[in-house]
Amino acid sequence: RIRVRKESFSDHTHTGVMIALSVPQDTAKKLLASIKNKLAGVELEAIDELHITLAYLGDVSEKQMAISKEATESLLRVFAKGHAQLRGQIGGIAKFNPGENGIPLVALFDCPELPRFRQDLVTILKAGGAEIDETHGFVPHITLAYLPKDYDKAIPKIDPLPIVFSDIVLAWSGKWNEL
């Protein structure tokens, strides 16, 4: 079954609340190494911050959360008991439209079980009173870097990379928590 993992990163300045799949360290290293030399001058995301966001609950600096951290943790414990690890693969690299941080360069994750897994998570969170940000549809991806807005070079290609997600994390205002 999937585990809920605790980590605390001191350099987070984020004020949002998300539930995410944390990329295993060995896979994160391989993934970033596969593109590092192909993106001269581009700063890559930190290995320990690579993740796939499953649900975004909002920003604690902008609004009162509809559900407490403790209640969210309780829901995640229940969810984790009923769900197994996710096995899939990174199938390629893509760019999203530019945002305030530049052009997101992302790795695309393919896993047939992921849509159901995520929908089960969203269902349990909503049933528990959480408000899920549904501004965008769900495109499973791992942000690797933010390219400058004037970046005009081709994006790198990578070989498929198998990945197993064993851990789900709750990031509450920049602190990643295990339950």
mmCIF file with all atom_site columns, C-alpha atoms in Angstrom:
data_model
loop_
_atom_site.group_PDB
_atom_site.id
_atom_site.type_symbol
_atom_site.label_atom_id
_atom_site.label_alt_id
_atom_site.label_comp_id
_atom_site.label_asym_id
_atom_site.label_entity_id
_atom_site.label_seq_id
_atom_site.pdbx_PDB_ins_code
_atom_site.Cartn_x
_atom_site.Cartn_y
_atom_site.Cartn_z
_atom_site.occupancy
_atom_site.B_iso_or_equiv
_atom_site.pdbx_formal_charge
_atom_site.auth_seq_id
_atom_site.auth_comp_id
_atom_site.auth_asym_id
_atom_site.auth_atom_id
_atom_site.pdbx_PDB_model_num
ATOM 1   C CA . ARG A 1 1   ? 0.000   0.000  0.000   1.00 0.00 ? 1   ARG A CA 1
ATOM 2   C CA . ILE A 1 2   ? 1.017   3.611  -0.363  1.00 0.00 ? 2   ILE A CA 1
ATOM 3   C CA . ARG A 1 3   ? 2.665   5.355  2.604   1.00 0.00 ? 3   ARG A CA 1
ATOM 4   C CA . VAL A 1 4   ? 2.276   8.883  3.825   1.00 0.00 ? 4   VAL A CA 1
ATOM 5   C CA . ARG A 1 5   ? 5.762   10.297 4.328   1.00 0.00 ? 5   ARG A CA 1
ATOM 6   C CA . LYS A 1 6   ? 7.170   13.110 6.426   1.00 0.00 ? 6   LYS A CA 1
ATOM 7   C CA . GLU A 1 7   ? 9.864   15.478 5.351   1.00 0.00 ? 7   GLU A CA 1
ATOM 8   C CA . SER A 1 8   ? 10.618  19.000 6.369   1.00 0.00 ? 8   SER A CA 1
ATOM 9   C CA . PHE A 1 9   ? 12.398  21.288 3.960   1.00 0.00 ? 9   PHE A CA 1
ATOM 10  C CA . SER A 1 10  ? 13.672  24.491 5.488   1.00 0.00 ? 10  SER A CA 1
ATOM 11  C CA . ASP A 1 11  ? 13.981  26.498 2.290   1.00 0.00 ? 11  ASP A CA 1
ATOM 12  C CA . HIS A 1 12  ? 10.329  26.418 1.248   1.00 0.00 ? 12  HIS A CA 1
ATOM 13  C CA . THR A 1 13  ? 8.716   29.814 0.923   1.00 0.00 ? 13  THR A CA 1
ATOM 14  C CA . HIS A 1 14  ? 5.428   28.456 -0.371  1.00 0.00 ? 14  HIS A CA 1
ATOM 15  C CA . THR A 1 15  ? 2.200   29.219 1.456   1.00 0.00 ? 15  THR A CA 1
ATOM 16  C CA . GLY A 1 16  ? 0.004   26.749 -0.422  1.00 0.00 ? 16  GLY A CA 1
ATOM 17  C CA . VAL A 1 17  ? -1.473  23.426 0.611   1.00 0.00 ? 17  VAL A CA 1
ATOM 18  C CA . MET A 1 18  ? -1.101  20.413 -1.668  1.00 0.00 ? 18  MET A CA 1
ATOM 19  C CA . ILE A 1 19  ? -1.165  16.652 -1.630  1.00 0.00 ? 19  ILE A CA 1
ATOM 20  C CA . ALA A 1 20  ? 1.489   15.157 -3.886  1.00 0.00 ? 20  ALA A CA 1
ATOM 21  C CA . LEU A 1 21  ? 3.391   12.078 -4.923  1.00 0.00 ? 21  LEU A CA 1
ATOM 22  C CA . SER A 1 22  ? 7.021   12.527 -3.956  1.00 0.00 ? 22  SER A CA 1
ATOM 23  C CA . VAL A 1 23  ? 9.516   11.345 -6.593  1.00 0.00 ? 23  VAL A CA 1
ATOM 24  C CA . PRO A 1 24  ? 11.908  8.778  -5.077  1.00 0.00 ? 24  PRO A CA 1
ATOM 25  C CA . GLN A 1 25  ? 15.420  10.211 -4.659  1.00 0.00 ? 25  GLN A CA 1
ATOM 26  C CA . ASP A 1 26  ? 17.152  7.696  -6.952  1.00 0.00 ? 26  ASP A CA 1
ATOM 27  C CA . THR A 1 27  ? 14.628  8.324  -9.726  1.00 0.00 ? 27  THR A CA 1
ATOM 28  C CA . ALA A 1 28  ? 14.818  12.085 -9.234  1.00 0.00 ? 28  ALA A CA 1
ATOM 29  C CA . LYS A 1 29  ? 18.610  11.974 -9.608  1.00 0.00 ? 29  LYS A CA 1
ATOM 30  C CA . LYS A 1 30  ? 18.368  9.929  -12.818 1.00 0.00 ? 30  LYS A CA 1
ATOM 31  C CA . LEU A 1 31  ? 15.683  12.193 -14.243 1.00 0.00 ? 31  LEU A CA 1
ATOM 32  C CA . LEU A 1 32  ? 17.586  15.418 -13.617 1.00 0.00 ? 32  LEU A CA 1
ATOM 33  C CA . ALA A 1 33  ? 20.888  13.881 -14.766 1.00 0.00 ? 33  ALA A CA 1
ATOM 34  C CA . SER A 1 34  ? 19.245  12.920 -18.073 1.00 0.00 ? 34  SER A CA 1
ATOM 35  C CA . ILE A 1 35  ? 18.568  16.568 -18.934 1.00 0.00 ? 35  ILE A CA 1
ATOM 36  C CA . LYS A 1 36  ? 21.212  18.524 -17.004 1.00 0.00 ? 36  LYS A CA 1
ATOM 37  C CA . ASN A 1 37  ? 23.792  18.723 -19.810 1.00 0.00 ? 37  ASN A CA 1
ATOM 38  C CA . LYS A 1 38  ? 21.118  19.413 -22.412 1.00 0.00 ? 38  LYS A CA 1
ATOM 39  C CA . LEU A 1 39  ? 19.956  22.624 -20.713 1.00 0.00 ? 39  LEU A CA 1
ATOM 40  C CA . ALA A 1 40  ? 23.067  24.763 -20.316 1.00 0.00 ? 40  ALA A CA 1
ATOM 41  C CA . GLY A 1 41  ? 22.440  27.739 -18.078 1.00 0.00 ? 41  GLY A CA 1
ATOM 42  C CA . VAL A 1 42  ? 19.042  26.576 -16.832 1.00 0.00 ? 42  VAL A CA 1
ATOM 43  C CA . GLU A 1 43  ? 18.592  26.027 -13.092 1.00 0.00 ? 43  GLU A CA 1
ATOM 44  C CA . LEU A 1 44  ? 16.892  22.705 -12.387 1.00 0.00 ? 44  LEU A CA 1
ATOM 45  C CA . GLU A 1 45  ? 14.509  22.105 -9.504  1.00 0.00 ? 45  GLU A CA 1
ATOM 46  C CA . ALA A 1 46  ? 15.986  20.552 -6.353  1.00 0.00 ? 46  ALA A CA 1
ATOM 47  C CA . ILE A 1 47  ? 16.033  16.746 -6.283  1.00 0.00 ? 47  ILE A CA 1
ATOM 48  C CA . ASP A 1 48  ? 14.086  16.593 -3.010  1.00 0.00 ? 48  ASP A CA 1
ATOM 49  C CA . GLU A 1 49  ? 11.323  18.840 -4.337  1.00 0.00 ? 49  GLU A CA 1
ATOM 50  C CA . LEU A 1 50  ? 10.332  16.821 -7.409  1.00 0.00 ? 50  LEU A CA 1
ATOM 51  C CA . HIS A 1 51  ? 6.705   15.727 -7.128  1.00 0.00 ? 51  HIS A CA 1
ATOM 52  C CA . ILE A 1 52  ? 3.380   15.289 -8.897  1.00 0.00 ? 52  ILE A CA 1
ATOM 53  C CA . THR A 1 53  ? 0.651   17.472 -7.407  1.00 0.00 ? 53  THR A CA 1
ATOM 54  C CA . LEU A 1 54  ? -2.515  15.426 -6.911  1.00 0.00 ? 54  LEU A CA 1
ATOM 55  C CA . ALA A 1 55  ? -4.676  18.093 -5.269  1.00 0.00 ? 55  ALA A CA 1
ATOM 56  C CA . TYR A 1 56  ? -4.160  21.759 -4.486  1.00 0.00 ? 56  TYR A CA 1
ATOM 57  C CA . LEU A 1 57  ? -6.256  23.091 -1.624  1.00 0.00 ? 57  LEU A CA 1
ATOM 58  C CA . GLY A 1 58  ? -5.325  26.764 -1.848  1.00 0.00 ? 58  GLY A CA 1
ATOM 59  C CA . ASP A 1 59  ? -3.025  29.297 -0.277  1.00 0.00 ? 59  ASP A CA 1
ATOM 60  C CA . VAL A 1 60  ? -3.084  29.796 3.501   1.00 0.00 ? 60  VAL A CA 1
ATOM 61  C CA . SER A 1 61  ? -1.922  33.406 3.072   1.00 0.00 ? 61  SER A CA 1
ATOM 62  C CA . GLU A 1 62  ? -4.962  34.223 0.934   1.00 0.00 ? 62  GLU A CA 1
ATOM 63  C CA . LYS A 1 63  ? -7.811  32.375 2.630   1.00 0.00 ? 63  LYS A CA 1
ATOM 64  C CA . GLN A 1 64  ? -8.890  30.365 5.614   1.00 0.00 ? 64  GLN A CA 1
ATOM 65  C CA . MET A 1 65  ? -8.624  26.655 4.766   1.00 0.00 ? 65  MET A CA 1
ATOM 66  C CA . ALA A 1 66  ? -11.991 24.891 4.684   1.00 0.00 ? 66  ALA A CA 1
ATOM 67  C CA . ILE A 1 67  ? -10.410 21.949 6.523   1.00 0.00 ? 67  ILE A CA 1
ATOM 68  C CA . SER A 1 68  ? -7.735  21.822 9.215   1.00 0.00 ? 68  SER A CA 1
ATOM 69  C CA . LYS A 1 69  ? -4.305  20.322 8.742   1.00 0.00 ? 69  LYS A CA 1
ATOM 70  C CA . GLU A 1 70  ? -5.146  17.643 11.318  1.00 0.00 ? 70  GLU A CA 1
ATOM 71  C CA . ALA A 1 71  ? -8.385  16.703 9.535   1.00 0.00 ? 71  ALA A CA 1
ATOM 72  C CA . THR A 1 72  ? -6.554  16.539 6.204   1.00 0.00 ? 72  THR A CA 1
ATOM 73  C CA . GLU A 1 73  ? -3.909  14.285 7.738   1.00 0.00 ? 73  GLU A CA 1
ATOM 74  C CA . SER A 1 74  ? -6.623  11.997 9.088   1.00 0.00 ? 74  SER A CA 1
ATOM 75  C CA . LEU A 1 75  ? -8.270  11.732 5.666   1.00 0.00 ? 75  LEU A CA 1
ATOM 76  C CA . LEU A 1 76  ? -4.915  10.935 4.049   1.00 0.00 ? 76  LEU A CA 1
ATOM 77  C CA . ARG A 1 77  ? -4.279  8.139  6.550   1.00 0.00 ? 77  ARG A CA 1
ATOM 78  C CA . VAL A 1 78  ? -7.601  6.549  5.615   1.00 0.00 ? 78  VAL A CA 1
ATOM 79  C CA . PHE A 1 79  ? -6.910  7.021  1.908   1.00 0.00 ? 79  PHE A CA 1
ATOM 80  C CA . ALA A 1 80  ? -3.403  5.523  2.130   1.00 0.00 ? 80  ALA A CA 1
ATOM 81  C CA . LYS A 1 81  ? -4.668  2.338  3.807   1.00 0.00 ? 81  LYS A CA 1
ATOM 82  C CA . GLY A 1 82  ? -6.784  1.533  0.760   1.00 0.00 ? 82  GLY A CA 1
ATOM 83  C CA . HIS A 1 83  ? -4.332  2.288  -2.022  1.00 0.00 ? 83  HIS A CA 1
ATOM 84  C CA . ALA A 1 84  ? -1.242  0.577  -3.414  1.00 0.00 ? 84  ALA A CA 1
ATOM 85  C CA . GLN A 1 85  ? 1.940   1.986  -4.880  1.00 0.00 ? 85  GLN A CA 1
ATOM 86  C CA . LEU A 1 86  ? 1.706   3.465  -8.354  1.00 0.00 ? 86  LEU A CA 1
ATOM 87  C CA . ARG A 1 87  ? 3.926   2.048  -11.109 1.00 0.00 ? 87  ARG A CA 1
ATOM 88  C CA . GLY A 1 88  ? 4.378   3.865  -14.370 1.00 0.00 ? 88  GLY A CA 1
ATOM 89  C CA . GLN A 1 89  ? 6.947   5.695  -16.411 1.00 0.00 ? 89  GLN A CA 1
ATOM 90  C CA . ILE A 1 90  ? 8.191   9.088  -17.402 1.00 0.00 ? 90  ILE A CA 1
ATOM 91  C CA . GLY A 1 91  ? 7.449   9.121  -21.107 1.00 0.00 ? 91  GLY A CA 1
ATOM 92  C CA . GLY A 1 92  ? 8.793   12.456 -22.237 1.00 0.00 ? 92  GLY A CA 1
ATOM 93  C CA . ILE A 1 93  ? 9.399   16.134 -21.621 1.00 0.00 ? 93  ILE A CA 1
ATOM 94  C CA . ALA A 1 94  ? 7.045   19.009 -22.408 1.00 0.00 ? 94  ALA A CA 1
ATOM 95  C CA . LYS A 1 95  ? 6.696   22.764 -21.926 1.00 0.00 ? 95  LYS A CA 1
ATOM 96  C CA . PHE A 1 96  ? 3.622   24.450 -20.490 1.00 0.00 ? 96  PHE A CA 1
ATOM 97  C CA . ASN A 1 97  ? 2.542   27.995 -21.316 1.00 0.00 ? 97  ASN A CA 1
ATOM 98  C CA . PRO A 1 98  ? 4.638   30.683 -19.646 1.00 0.00 ? 98  PRO A CA 1
ATOM 99  C CA . GLY A 1 99  ? 3.694   31.744 -16.129 1.00 0.00 ? 99  GLY A CA 1
ATOM 100 C CA . GLU A 1 100 ? 5.077   34.228 -13.634 1.00 0.00 ? 100 GLU A CA 1
ATOM 101 C CA . ASN A 1 101 ? 8.189   32.054 -13.028 1.00 0.00 ? 101 ASN A CA 1
ATOM 102 C CA . GLY A 1 102 ? 8.915   31.450 -16.715 1.00 0.00 ? 102 GLY A CA 1
ATOM 103 C CA . ILE A 1 103 ? 8.128   28.473 -18.941 1.00 0.00 ? 103 ILE A CA 1
ATOM 104 C CA . PRO A 1 104 ? 7.564   25.289 -16.916 1.00 0.00 ? 104 PRO A CA 1
ATOM 105 C CA . LEU A 1 105 ? 9.600   22.376 -18.284 1.00 0.00 ? 105 LEU A CA 1
ATOM 106 C CA . VAL A 1 106 ? 7.941   19.167 -17.135 1.00 0.00 ? 106 VAL A CA 1
ATOM 107 C CA . ALA A 1 107 ? 8.326   15.401 -17.273 1.00 0.00 ? 107 ALA A CA 1
ATOM 108 C CA . LEU A 1 108 ? 5.112   13.605 -18.205 1.00 0.00 ? 108 LEU A CA 1
ATOM 109 C CA . PHE A 1 109 ? 4.084   10.629 -16.066 1.00 0.00 ? 109 PHE A CA 1
ATOM 110 C CA . ASP A 1 110 ? 2.030   7.765  -17.508 1.00 0.00 ? 110 ASP A CA 1
ATOM 111 C CA . CYS A 1 111 ? 0.266   5.307  -15.206 1.00 0.00 ? 111 CYS A CA 1
ATOM 112 C CA . PRO A 1 112 ? -3.064  3.652  -16.024 1.00 0.00 ? 112 PRO A CA 1
ATOM 113 C CA . GLU A 1 113 ? -4.076  3.550  -12.333 1.00 0.00 ? 113 GLU A CA 1
ATOM 114 C CA . LEU A 1 114 ? -3.363  7.215  -11.628 1.00 0.00 ? 114 LEU A CA 1
ATOM 115 C CA . PRO A 1 115 ? -6.689  8.773  -12.762 1.00 0.00 ? 115 PRO A CA 1
ATOM 116 C CA . ARG A 1 116 ? -8.699  6.484  -10.455 1.00 0.00 ? 116 ARG A CA 1
ATOM 117 C CA . PHE A 1 117 ? -6.182  6.947  -7.612  1.00 0.00 ? 117 PHE A CA 1
ATOM 118 C CA . ARG A 1 118 ? -6.450  10.727 -7.879  1.00 0.00 ? 118 ARG A CA 1
ATOM 119 C CA . GLN A 1 119 ? -10.232 10.703 -8.186  1.00 0.00 ? 119 GLN A CA 1
ATOM 120 C CA . ASP A 1 120 ? -10.495 8.550  -5.041  1.00 0.00 ? 120 ASP A CA 1
ATOM 121 C CA . LEU A 1 121 ? -8.275  11.067 -3.246  1.00 0.00 ? 121 LEU A CA 1
ATOM 122 C CA . VAL A 1 122 ? -10.317 14.076 -4.395  1.00 0.00 ? 122 VAL A CA 1
ATOM 123 C CA . THR A 1 123 ? -13.550 12.302 -3.426  1.00 0.00 ? 123 THR A CA 1
ATOM 124 C CA . ILE A 1 124 ? -12.382 11.552 0.122   1.00 0.00 ? 124 ILE A CA 1
ATOM 125 C CA . LEU A 1 125 ? -10.991 15.064 0.562   1.00 0.00 ? 125 LEU A CA 1
ATOM 126 C CA . LYS A 1 126 ? -14.218 16.723 -0.612  1.00 0.00 ? 126 LYS A CA 1
ATOM 127 C CA . ALA A 1 127 ? -16.324 14.396 1.539   1.00 0.00 ? 127 ALA A CA 1
ATOM 128 C CA . GLY A 1 128 ? -14.214 15.517 4.502   1.00 0.00 ? 128 GLY A CA 1
ATOM 129 C CA . GLY A 1 129 ? -14.833 19.186 3.776   1.00 0.00 ? 129 GLY A CA 1
ATOM 130 C CA . ALA A 1 130 ? -11.770 20.164 1.759   1.00 0.00 ? 130 ALA A CA 1
ATOM 131 C CA . GLU A 1 131 ? -12.038 22.608 -1.107  1.00 0.00 ? 131 GLU A CA 1
ATOM 132 C CA . ILE A 1 132 ? -9.990  21.493 -4.110  1.00 0.00 ? 132 ILE A CA 1
ATOM 133 C CA . ASP A 1 133 ? -8.711  24.089 -6.570  1.00 0.00 ? 133 ASP A CA 1
ATOM 134 C CA . GLU A 1 134 ? -10.111 23.037 -9.936  1.00 0.00 ? 134 GLU A CA 1
ATOM 135 C CA . THR A 1 135 ? -8.753  25.929 -11.985 1.00 0.00 ? 135 THR A CA 1
ATOM 136 C CA . HIS A 1 136 ? -7.015  23.446 -14.289 1.00 0.00 ? 136 HIS A CA 1
ATOM 137 C CA . GLY A 1 137 ? -7.615  19.862 -15.351 1.00 0.00 ? 137 GLY A CA 1
ATOM 138 C CA . PHE A 1 138 ? -5.266  17.163 -14.097 1.00 0.00 ? 138 PHE A CA 1
ATOM 139 C CA . VAL A 1 139 ? -2.147  16.667 -16.230 1.00 0.00 ? 139 VAL A CA 1
ATOM 140 C CA . PRO A 1 140 ? 0.251   14.429 -14.259 1.00 0.00 ? 140 PRO A CA 1
ATOM 141 C CA . HIS A 1 141 ? 3.679   16.018 -14.474 1.00 0.00 ? 141 HIS A CA 1
ATOM 142 C CA . ILE A 1 142 ? 6.874   16.707 -12.579 1.00 0.00 ? 142 ILE A CA 1
ATOM 143 C CA . THR A 1 143 ? 8.212   20.246 -12.912 1.00 0.00 ? 143 THR A CA 1
ATOM 144 C CA . LEU A 1 144 ? 11.925  20.028 -13.726 1.00 0.00 ? 144 LEU A CA 1
ATOM 145 C CA . ALA A 1 145 ? 12.800  23.682 -14.320 1.00 0.00 ? 145 ALA A CA 1
ATOM 146 C CA . TYR A 1 146 ? 11.437  27.067 -15.276 1.00 0.00 ? 146 TYR A CA 1
ATOM 147 C CA . LEU A 1 147 ? 12.877  28.222 -18.562 1.00 0.00 ? 147 LEU A CA 1
ATOM 148 C CA . PRO A 1 148 ? 13.346  31.931 -19.305 1.00 0.00 ? 148 PRO A CA 1
ATOM 149 C CA . LYS A 1 149 ? 10.342  33.376 -21.153 1.00 0.00 ? 149 LYS A CA 1
ATOM 150 C CA . ASP A 1 150 ? 12.537  34.038 -24.194 1.00 0.00 ? 150 ASP A CA 1
ATOM 151 C CA . TYR A 1 151 ? 13.886  30.441 -24.296 1.00 0.00 ? 151 TYR A CA 1
ATOM 152 C CA . ASP A 1 152 ? 13.828  29.366 -27.941 1.00 0.00 ? 152 ASP A CA 1
ATOM 153 C CA . LYS A 1 153 ? 15.922  26.185 -27.987 1.00 0.00 ? 153 LYS A CA 1
ATOM 154 C CA . ALA A 1 154 ? 14.507  22.723 -28.505 1.00 0.00 ? 154 ALA A CA 1
ATOM 155 C CA . ILE A 1 155 ? 13.561  20.885 -25.346 1.00 0.00 ? 155 ILE A CA 1
ATOM 156 C CA . PRO A 1 156 ? 15.557  17.753 -24.575 1.00 0.00 ? 156 PRO A CA 1
ATOM 157 C CA . LYS A 1 157 ? 14.331  14.267 -25.291 1.00 0.00 ? 157 LYS A CA 1
ATOM 158 C CA . ILE A 1 158 ? 14.742  11.522 -22.713 1.00 0.00 ? 158 ILE A CA 1
ATOM 159 C CA . ASP A 1 159 ? 14.428  7.763  -22.708 1.00 0.00 ? 159 ASP A CA 1
ATOM 160 C CA . PRO A 1 160 ? 11.423  6.319  -20.860 1.00 0.00 ? 160 PRO A CA 1
ATOM 161 C CA . LEU A 1 161 ? 12.166  6.085  -17.146 1.00 0.00 ? 161 LEU A CA 1
ATOM 162 C CA . PRO A 1 162 ? 10.245  3.621  -14.929 1.00 0.00 ? 162 PRO A CA 1
ATOM 163 C CA . ILE A 1 163 ? 9.062   5.067  -11.638 1.00 0.00 ? 163 ILE A CA 1
ATOM 164 C CA . VAL A 1 164 ? 7.291   3.659  -8.584  1.00 0.00 ? 164 VAL A CA 1
ATOM 165 C CA . PHE A 1 165 ? 5.519   6.063  -6.255  1.00 0.00 ? 165 PHE A CA 1
ATOM 166 C CA . SER A 1 166 ? 5.386   4.656  -2.744  1.00 0.00 ? 166 SER A CA 1
ATOM 167 C CA . ASP A 1 167 ? 4.885   7.884  -0.807  1.00 0.00 ? 167 ASP A CA 1
ATOM 168 C CA . ILE A 1 168 ? 2.212   10.522 -0.698  1.00 0.00 ? 168 ILE A CA 1
ATOM 169 C CA . VAL A 1 169 ? 2.954   13.810 1.054   1.00 0.00 ? 169 VAL A CA 1
ATOM 170 C CA . LEU A 1 170 ? 0.939   16.662 2.486   1.00 0.00 ? 170 LEU A CA 1
ATOM 171 C CA . ALA A 1 171 ? 2.693   19.974 1.944   1.00 0.00 ? 171 ALA A CA 1
ATOM 172 C CA . TRP A 1 172 ? 1.098   22.547 4.213   1.00 0.00 ? 172 TRP A CA 1
ATOM 173 C CA . SER A 1 173 ? 2.508   26.047 3.835   1.00 0.00 ? 173 SER A CA 1
ATOM 174 C CA . GLY A 1 174 ? 5.890   24.795 2.655   1.00 0.00 ? 174 GLY A CA 1
ATOM 175 C CA . LYS A 1 175 ? 6.337   21.970 5.157   1.00 0.00 ? 175 LYS A CA 1
ATOM 176 C CA . TRP A 1 176 ? 6.067   18.422 3.802   1.00 0.00 ? 176 TRP A CA 1
ATOM 177 C CA . ASN A 1 177 ? 4.493   16.052 6.298   1.00 0.00 ? 177 ASN A CA 1
ATOM 178 C CA . GLU A 1 178 ? 4.280   12.337 6.867   1.00 0.00 ? 178 GLU A CA 1
ATOM 179 C CA . LEU A 1 179 ? 1.402   11.000 8.890   1.00 0.00 ? 179 LEU A CA 1
#
